[in-house]
Short mmCIF file of C-alpha atoms in Angstrom, two decimals:
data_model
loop_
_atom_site.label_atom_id
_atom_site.label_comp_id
_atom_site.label_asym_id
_atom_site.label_seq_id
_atom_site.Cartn_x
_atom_site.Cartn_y
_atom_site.Cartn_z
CA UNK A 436 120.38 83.79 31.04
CA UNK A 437 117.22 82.37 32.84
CA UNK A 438 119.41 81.47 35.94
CA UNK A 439 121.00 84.78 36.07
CA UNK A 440 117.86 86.70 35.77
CA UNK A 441 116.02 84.78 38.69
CA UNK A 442 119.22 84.99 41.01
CA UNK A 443 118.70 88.73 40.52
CA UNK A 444 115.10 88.72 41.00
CA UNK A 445 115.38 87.17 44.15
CA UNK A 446 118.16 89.73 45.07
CA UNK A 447 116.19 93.07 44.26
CA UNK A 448 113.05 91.46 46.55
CA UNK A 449 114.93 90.60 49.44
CA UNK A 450 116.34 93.84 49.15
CA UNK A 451 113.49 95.60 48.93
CA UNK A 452 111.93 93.24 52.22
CA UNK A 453 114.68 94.81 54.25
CA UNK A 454 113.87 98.09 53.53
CA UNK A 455 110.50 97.89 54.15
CA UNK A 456 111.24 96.22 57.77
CA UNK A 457 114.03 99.22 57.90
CA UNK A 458 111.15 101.88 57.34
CA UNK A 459 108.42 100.14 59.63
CA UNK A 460 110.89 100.18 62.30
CA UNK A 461 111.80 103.66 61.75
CA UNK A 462 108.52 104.93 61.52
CA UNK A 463 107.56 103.00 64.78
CA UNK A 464 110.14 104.74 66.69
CA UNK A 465 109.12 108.16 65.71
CA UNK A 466 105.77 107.19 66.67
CA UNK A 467 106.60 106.14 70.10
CA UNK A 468 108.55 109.53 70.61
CA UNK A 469 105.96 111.23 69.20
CA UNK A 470 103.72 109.32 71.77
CA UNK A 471 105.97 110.19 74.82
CA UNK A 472 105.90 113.80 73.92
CA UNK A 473 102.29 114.28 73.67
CA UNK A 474 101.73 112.02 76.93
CA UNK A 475 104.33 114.65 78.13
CA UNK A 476 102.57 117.37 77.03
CA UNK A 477 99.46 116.54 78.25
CA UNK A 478 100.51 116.05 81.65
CA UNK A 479 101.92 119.74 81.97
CA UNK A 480 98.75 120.73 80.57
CA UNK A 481 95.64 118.68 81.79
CA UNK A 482 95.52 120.84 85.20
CA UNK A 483 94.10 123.88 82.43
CA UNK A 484 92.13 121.84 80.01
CA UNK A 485 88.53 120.07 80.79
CA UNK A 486 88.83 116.85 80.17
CA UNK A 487 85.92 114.90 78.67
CA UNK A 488 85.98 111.56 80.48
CA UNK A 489 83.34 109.62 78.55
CA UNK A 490 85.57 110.45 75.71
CA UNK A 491 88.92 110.60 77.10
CA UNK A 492 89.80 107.50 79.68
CA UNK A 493 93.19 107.48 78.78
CA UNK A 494 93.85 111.33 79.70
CA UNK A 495 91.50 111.11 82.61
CA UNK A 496 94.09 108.25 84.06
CA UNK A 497 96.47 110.37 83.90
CA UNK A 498 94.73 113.26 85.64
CA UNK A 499 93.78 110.90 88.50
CA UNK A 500 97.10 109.70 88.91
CA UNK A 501 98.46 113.22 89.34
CA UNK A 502 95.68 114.00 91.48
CA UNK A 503 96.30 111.29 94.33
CA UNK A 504 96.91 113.71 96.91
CA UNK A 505 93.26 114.73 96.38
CA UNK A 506 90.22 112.81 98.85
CA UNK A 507 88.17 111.67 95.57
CA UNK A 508 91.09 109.97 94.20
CA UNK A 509 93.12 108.91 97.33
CA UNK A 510 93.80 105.30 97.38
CA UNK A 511 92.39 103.86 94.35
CA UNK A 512 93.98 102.12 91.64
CA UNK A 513 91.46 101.87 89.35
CA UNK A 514 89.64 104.22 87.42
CA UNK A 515 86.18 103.39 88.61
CA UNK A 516 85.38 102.70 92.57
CA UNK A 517 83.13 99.90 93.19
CA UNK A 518 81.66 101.31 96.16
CA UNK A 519 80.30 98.68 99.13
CA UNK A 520 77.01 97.79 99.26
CA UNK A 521 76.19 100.00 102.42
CA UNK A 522 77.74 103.17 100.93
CA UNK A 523 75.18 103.41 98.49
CA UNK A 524 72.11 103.75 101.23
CA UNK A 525 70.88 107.43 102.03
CA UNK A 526 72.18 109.49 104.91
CA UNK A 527 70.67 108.66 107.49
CA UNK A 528 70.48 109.32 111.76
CA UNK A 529 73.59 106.89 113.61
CA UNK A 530 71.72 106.21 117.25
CA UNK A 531 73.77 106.09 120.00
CA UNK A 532 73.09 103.74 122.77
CA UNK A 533 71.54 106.18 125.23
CA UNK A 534 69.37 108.10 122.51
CA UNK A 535 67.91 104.72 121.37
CA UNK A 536 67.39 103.47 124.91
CA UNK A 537 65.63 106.27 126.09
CA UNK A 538 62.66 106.37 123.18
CA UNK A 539 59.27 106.87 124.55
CA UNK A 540 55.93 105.78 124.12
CA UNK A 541 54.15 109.33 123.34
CA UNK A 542 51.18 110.33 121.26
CA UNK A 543 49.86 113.76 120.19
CA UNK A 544 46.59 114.62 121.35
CA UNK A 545 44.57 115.06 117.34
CA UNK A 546 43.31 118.93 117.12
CA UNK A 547 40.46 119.18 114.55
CA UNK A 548 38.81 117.23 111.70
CA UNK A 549 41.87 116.22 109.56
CA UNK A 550 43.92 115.03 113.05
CA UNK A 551 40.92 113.07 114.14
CA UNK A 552 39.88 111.64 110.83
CA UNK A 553 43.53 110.29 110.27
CA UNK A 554 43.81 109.20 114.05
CA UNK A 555 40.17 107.40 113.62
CA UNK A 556 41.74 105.46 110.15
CA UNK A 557 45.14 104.48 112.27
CA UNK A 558 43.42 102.96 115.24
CA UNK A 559 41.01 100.80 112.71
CA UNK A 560 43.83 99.80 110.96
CA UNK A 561 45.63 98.69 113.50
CA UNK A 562 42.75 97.28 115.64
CA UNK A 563 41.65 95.51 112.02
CA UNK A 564 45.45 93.78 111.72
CA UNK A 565 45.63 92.92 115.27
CA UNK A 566 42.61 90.60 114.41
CA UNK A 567 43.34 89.71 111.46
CA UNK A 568 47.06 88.43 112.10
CA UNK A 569 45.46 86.74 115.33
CA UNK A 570 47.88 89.41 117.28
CA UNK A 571 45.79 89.89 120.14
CA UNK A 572 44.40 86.15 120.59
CA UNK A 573 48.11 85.38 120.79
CA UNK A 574 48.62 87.97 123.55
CA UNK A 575 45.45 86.39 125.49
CA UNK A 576 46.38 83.05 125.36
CA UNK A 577 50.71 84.05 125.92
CA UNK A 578 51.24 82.12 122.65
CA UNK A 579 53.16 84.67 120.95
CA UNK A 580 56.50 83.60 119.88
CA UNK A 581 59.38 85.04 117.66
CA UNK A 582 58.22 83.69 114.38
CA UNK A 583 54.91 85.47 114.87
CA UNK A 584 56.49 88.59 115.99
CA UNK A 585 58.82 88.19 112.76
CA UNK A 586 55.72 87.51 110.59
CA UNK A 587 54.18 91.30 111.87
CA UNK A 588 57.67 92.94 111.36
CA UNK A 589 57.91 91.67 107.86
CA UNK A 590 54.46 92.51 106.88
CA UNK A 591 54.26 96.35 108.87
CA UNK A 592 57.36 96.89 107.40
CA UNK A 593 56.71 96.59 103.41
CA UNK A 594 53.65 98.74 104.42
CA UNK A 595 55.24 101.63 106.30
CA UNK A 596 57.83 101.75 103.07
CA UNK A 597 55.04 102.90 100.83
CA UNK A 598 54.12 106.36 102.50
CA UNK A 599 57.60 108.02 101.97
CA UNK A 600 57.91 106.99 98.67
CA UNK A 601 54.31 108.11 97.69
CA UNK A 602 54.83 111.60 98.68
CA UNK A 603 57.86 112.19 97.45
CA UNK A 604 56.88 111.04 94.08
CA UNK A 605 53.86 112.83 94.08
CA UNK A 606 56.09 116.13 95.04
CA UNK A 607 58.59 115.17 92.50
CA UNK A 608 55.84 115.40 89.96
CA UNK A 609 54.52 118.81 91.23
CA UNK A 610 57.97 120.73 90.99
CA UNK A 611 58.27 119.39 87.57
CA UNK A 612 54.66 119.88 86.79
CA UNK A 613 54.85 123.73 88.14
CA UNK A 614 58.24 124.49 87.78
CA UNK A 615 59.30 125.00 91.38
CA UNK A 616 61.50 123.75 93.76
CA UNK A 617 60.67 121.47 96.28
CA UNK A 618 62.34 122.93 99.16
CA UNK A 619 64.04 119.78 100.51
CA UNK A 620 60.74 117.87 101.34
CA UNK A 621 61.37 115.27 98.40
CA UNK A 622 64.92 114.16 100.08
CA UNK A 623 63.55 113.65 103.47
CA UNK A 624 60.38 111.33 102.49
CA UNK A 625 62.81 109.49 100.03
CA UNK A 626 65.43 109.15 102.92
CA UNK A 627 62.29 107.71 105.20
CA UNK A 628 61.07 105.02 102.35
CA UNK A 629 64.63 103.63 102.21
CA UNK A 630 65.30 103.56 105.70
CA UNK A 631 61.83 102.00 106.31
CA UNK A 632 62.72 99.24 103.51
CA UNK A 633 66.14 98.47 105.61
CA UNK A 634 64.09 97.22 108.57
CA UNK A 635 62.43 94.85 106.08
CA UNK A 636 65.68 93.86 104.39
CA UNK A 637 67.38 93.30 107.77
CA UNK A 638 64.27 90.73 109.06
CA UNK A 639 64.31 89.11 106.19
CA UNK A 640 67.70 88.06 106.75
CA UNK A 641 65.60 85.81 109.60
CA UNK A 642 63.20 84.50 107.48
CA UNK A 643 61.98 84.15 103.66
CA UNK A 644 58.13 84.55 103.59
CA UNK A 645 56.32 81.99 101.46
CA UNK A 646 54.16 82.23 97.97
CA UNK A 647 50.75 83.14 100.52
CA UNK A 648 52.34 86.01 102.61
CA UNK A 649 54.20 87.26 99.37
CA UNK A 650 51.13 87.43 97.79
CA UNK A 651 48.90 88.90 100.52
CA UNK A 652 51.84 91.51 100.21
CA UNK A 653 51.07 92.56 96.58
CA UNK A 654 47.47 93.04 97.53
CA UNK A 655 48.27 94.75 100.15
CA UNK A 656 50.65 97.32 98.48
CA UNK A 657 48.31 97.54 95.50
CA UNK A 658 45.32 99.16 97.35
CA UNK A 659 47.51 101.07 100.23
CA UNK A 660 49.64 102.74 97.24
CA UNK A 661 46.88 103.53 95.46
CA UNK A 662 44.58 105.09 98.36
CA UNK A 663 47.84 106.81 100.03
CA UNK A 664 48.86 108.30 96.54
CA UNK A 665 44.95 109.87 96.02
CA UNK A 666 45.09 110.85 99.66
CA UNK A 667 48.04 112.67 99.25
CA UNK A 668 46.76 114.45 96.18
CA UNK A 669 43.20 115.66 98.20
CA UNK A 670 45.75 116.26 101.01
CA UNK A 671 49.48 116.37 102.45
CA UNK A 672 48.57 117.51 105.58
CA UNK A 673 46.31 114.92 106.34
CA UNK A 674 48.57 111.94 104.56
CA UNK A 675 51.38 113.18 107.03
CA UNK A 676 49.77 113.69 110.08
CA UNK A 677 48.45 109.87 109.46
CA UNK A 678 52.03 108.68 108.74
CA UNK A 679 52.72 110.50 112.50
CA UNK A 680 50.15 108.70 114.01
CA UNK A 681 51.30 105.13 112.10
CA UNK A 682 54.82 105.69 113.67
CA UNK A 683 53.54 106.05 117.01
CA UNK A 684 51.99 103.10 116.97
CA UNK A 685 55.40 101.37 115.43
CA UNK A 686 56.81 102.42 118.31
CA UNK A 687 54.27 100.95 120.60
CA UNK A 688 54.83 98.18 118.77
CA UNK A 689 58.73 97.70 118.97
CA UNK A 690 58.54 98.55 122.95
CA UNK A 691 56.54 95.89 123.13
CA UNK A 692 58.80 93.75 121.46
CA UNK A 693 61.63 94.42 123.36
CA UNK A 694 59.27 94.33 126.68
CA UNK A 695 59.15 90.18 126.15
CA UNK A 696 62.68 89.77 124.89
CA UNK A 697 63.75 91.63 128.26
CA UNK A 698 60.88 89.71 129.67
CA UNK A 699 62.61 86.49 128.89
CA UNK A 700 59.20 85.78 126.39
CA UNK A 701 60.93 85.82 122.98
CA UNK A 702 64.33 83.80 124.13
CA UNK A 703 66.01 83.15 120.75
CA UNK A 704 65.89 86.98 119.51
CA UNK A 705 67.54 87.73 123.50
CA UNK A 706 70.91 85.60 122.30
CA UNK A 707 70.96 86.04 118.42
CA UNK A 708 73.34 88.15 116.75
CA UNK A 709 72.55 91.37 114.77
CA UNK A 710 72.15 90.35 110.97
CA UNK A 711 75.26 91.70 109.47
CA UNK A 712 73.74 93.79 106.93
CA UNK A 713 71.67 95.61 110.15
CA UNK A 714 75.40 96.07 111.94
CA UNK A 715 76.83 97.59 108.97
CA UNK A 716 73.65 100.17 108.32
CA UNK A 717 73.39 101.21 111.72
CA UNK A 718 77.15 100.81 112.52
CA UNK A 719 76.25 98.80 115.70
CA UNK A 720 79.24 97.77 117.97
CA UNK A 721 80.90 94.63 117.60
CA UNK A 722 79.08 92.27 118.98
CA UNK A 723 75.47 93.78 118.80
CA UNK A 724 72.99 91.61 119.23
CA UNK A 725 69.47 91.32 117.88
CA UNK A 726 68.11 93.70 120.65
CA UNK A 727 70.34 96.61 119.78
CA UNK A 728 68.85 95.94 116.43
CA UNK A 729 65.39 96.43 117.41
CA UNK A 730 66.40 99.47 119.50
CA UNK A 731 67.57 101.31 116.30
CA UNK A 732 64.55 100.32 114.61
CA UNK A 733 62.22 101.85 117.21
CA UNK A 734 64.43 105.12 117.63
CA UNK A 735 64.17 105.46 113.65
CA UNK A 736 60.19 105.32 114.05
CA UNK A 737 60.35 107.76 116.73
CA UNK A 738 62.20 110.00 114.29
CA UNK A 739 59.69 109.52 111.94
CA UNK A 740 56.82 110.18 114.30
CA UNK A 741 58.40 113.62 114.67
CA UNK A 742 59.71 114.23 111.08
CA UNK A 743 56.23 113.37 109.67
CA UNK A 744 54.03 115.76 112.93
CA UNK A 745 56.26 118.61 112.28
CA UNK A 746 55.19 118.28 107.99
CA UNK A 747 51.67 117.81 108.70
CA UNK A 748 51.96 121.07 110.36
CA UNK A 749 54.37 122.89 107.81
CA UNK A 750 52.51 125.19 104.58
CA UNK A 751 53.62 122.90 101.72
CA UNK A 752 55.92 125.68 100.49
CA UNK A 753 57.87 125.99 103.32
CA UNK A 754 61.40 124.87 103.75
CA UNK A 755 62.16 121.53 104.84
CA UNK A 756 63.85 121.92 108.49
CA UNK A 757 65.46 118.68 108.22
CA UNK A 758 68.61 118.13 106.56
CA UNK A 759 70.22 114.90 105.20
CA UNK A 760 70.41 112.26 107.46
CA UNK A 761 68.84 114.43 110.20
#
C-alpha cells in the first residue's frame, strides 16, 4: 500500500509541474501580445500625446525613431547626443581673413569726467604692468622673446575674462532683484567672458604656468573682481567705457605681437601650428598657423573695443543692439 501511494504521489506532482510550466507559458504569450499591441498603439498615437521623457524613455525612443526625418533627431542612434567639446562654446563672430587682417590701431578721444577718469586708470595700469613684467626693459634692450610674450598673454588674458563676467552677473542679479528683463545685455557680456577665457585656454596649450604665476593669478583676480564688481555697482557706464579703453590697448598689444613675428623677432610662433583647440573655435583653415591665431585674437578685441564703447554710451535700459554671436 505504501509503494502504491508514493508512485501516485509522485504522479499527481509531476502532473501538477506541467501545468504550472503549461500556464507560465501561456500567460507569457499573452503578455508579449499584449506588449506588441500597446507598443502598437502607442506608436499610432504618440504624435497626439505629450510625452514625459524623464518618465517615459522607452516611449520617447520610439518617438525619436519615428521622428528621424526631423533636424533634432537626424542621424543619431542614441537617445542622448554627446555633443563635441567646441559645440558647447557661445556663439560667437567667425573672422574672415581680410576682416582680421585689416584691424586697426584706433582710440576714442575720452569726453568728460567718467571717460577721462577710466582712460587715466587704463594707462596706469598698463604703464604699472609694463614695469612690473619688465615689458618695456625687454623692448630697450631687444630681449623680448616668445616665452615672455606668452607669459603677458597668459596673464592679460585671465584678467580681461573677469570684466564680462562681472557685469553680467551683477545684471543678472538686478533683473531678478527688480523683476525686469535685461534686454539682451547679460548674453553679450557672458558671450565676451567666454570668448576672452578661449584666448587663455588656447595659450595655455603652449605653456603650463608654474605654482608663482598661478598664484600671482589668484591675487590678482581677487582684488580686480572685487574692485570691477563695486565699480560696476557705483557705475556701468564708467566700468564699460574702461573695458573699451582695456581692449584698445589689447589690440595695441597683439599688433605688436604680430609686428616681430612678421619682423622675423619671435621666430618659433612664425612656423608653429595653430593649437588645435584655437582651429576648431575659430574654424581656421587647414593649415593655420600660430599667426592666424593671433589675428583672430586681436580682431575679437577690436570687437570688444566697440561692443563695450557703444554700452558705455547706451541708458542701461536700452536694448542690447548686438545679437548672438554678433
Amino acid at each position: 500500500m505504501t509503494y502504491f501511494a508514493r508512485t501516485a504521489f509522485l504522479f499527481d506532482n509531476n502532473c501538477l509541474n506541467s501545468l504550472i510550466r503549461l500556464q507560465c507559458v501561456s500567460k507569457a504569450r499573452v503578455s508579449t501580445s499584449c506588449w506588441k499591441y500597446n507598443s502598437k498603439t502607442f506608436d499610432e498615437k504618440v504624435e497626439n500625446q505629450t510625452i514625459n521623457r524623464l518618465k517615459e524613455p522607452e516611449p520617447f525612443k520610439n518617438y525619436a525613431k519615428q521622428s528621424e526625418n526631423l533636424k533634432h533627431f537626424a542621424n543619431t542612434g542614441a537617445l542622448v547626443v554627446v555633443k563635441k567639446e567646441e559645440e558647447y562654446t557661445l556663439p560667437h563672430p567667425i573672422w574672415s581673413k581680410g576682416e582680421a587682417e585689416e584691424v586697426e590701431v584706433t582710440h576714442r578721444k575720452p569726453v568728460g569726467l567718467t571717460d577721462n577718469l577710466a582712460y587715466l586708470t587704463v594707462s596706469a595700469m598698463r604703464l604699472g604692468f609694463d614695469i612690473f613684467s619688465g615689458y618695456k626693459v625687454q623692448i630697450r634692450l631687444g630681449t623680448l622673446d616668445e616665452r615672455a610674450v606668452l607669459t603677458r598673454c597668459i596673464f592679460l588674458e585671465t584678467v580681461a575674462g573677469v570684466p564680462g563676467f562681472a557685469a553680467g552677473m551683477i545684471r543678472h542679479l538686478h533683473s531678478l532683484r527688480k523683476m525686469e528683463r535685461d534686454h539682451g545685455w547679460i548674453h553679450t557680456l557672458i558671450e565676451e567672458a567666454e570668448n576672452e577665457r578661449m584666448h587663455l585656454m588656447t595659450f595655455l596649450q603652449l605653456r603650463h604656468p608654474g605654482p608663482f604665476f598661478r598664484g600671482s593669478v589668484i591675487l590678482t583676480q581677487l582684488v580686480f573682481t572685487a574692485a570691477f564688481s563695486l565699480a560696476y555697482v557705483v557705475s556701468p557706464h564708467f566700468c564699460h567705457r574702461f573695458v573699451g579703453y582695456l581692449e584698445e590697448q589689447a589690440v595695441v598689444t597683439y599688433s605688436d605681437i604680430l609686428q616681430k613675428m612678421d619682423e622675423g623677432k619671435l621666430p618659433m610662433w612664425s612656423r608653429l601650428p595653430a593649437p588645435e583647440i584655437a582651429a576648431k573655435y575659430w574654424k581656421l583653415e587647414e593649415g593655420a598657423m600660430m599667426r592666424d591665431v593671433i589675428l583672430a585674437i586681436r580682431a575679437d578685441e577690436a570687437h570688444h573695443r566697440v561692443v563695450n564703447h557703444t554700452l558705455g554710451d547706451m541708458d542701461l535700459k536700452h536694448k542690447n543692439p548686438f545679437g548672438p554671436g554678433e
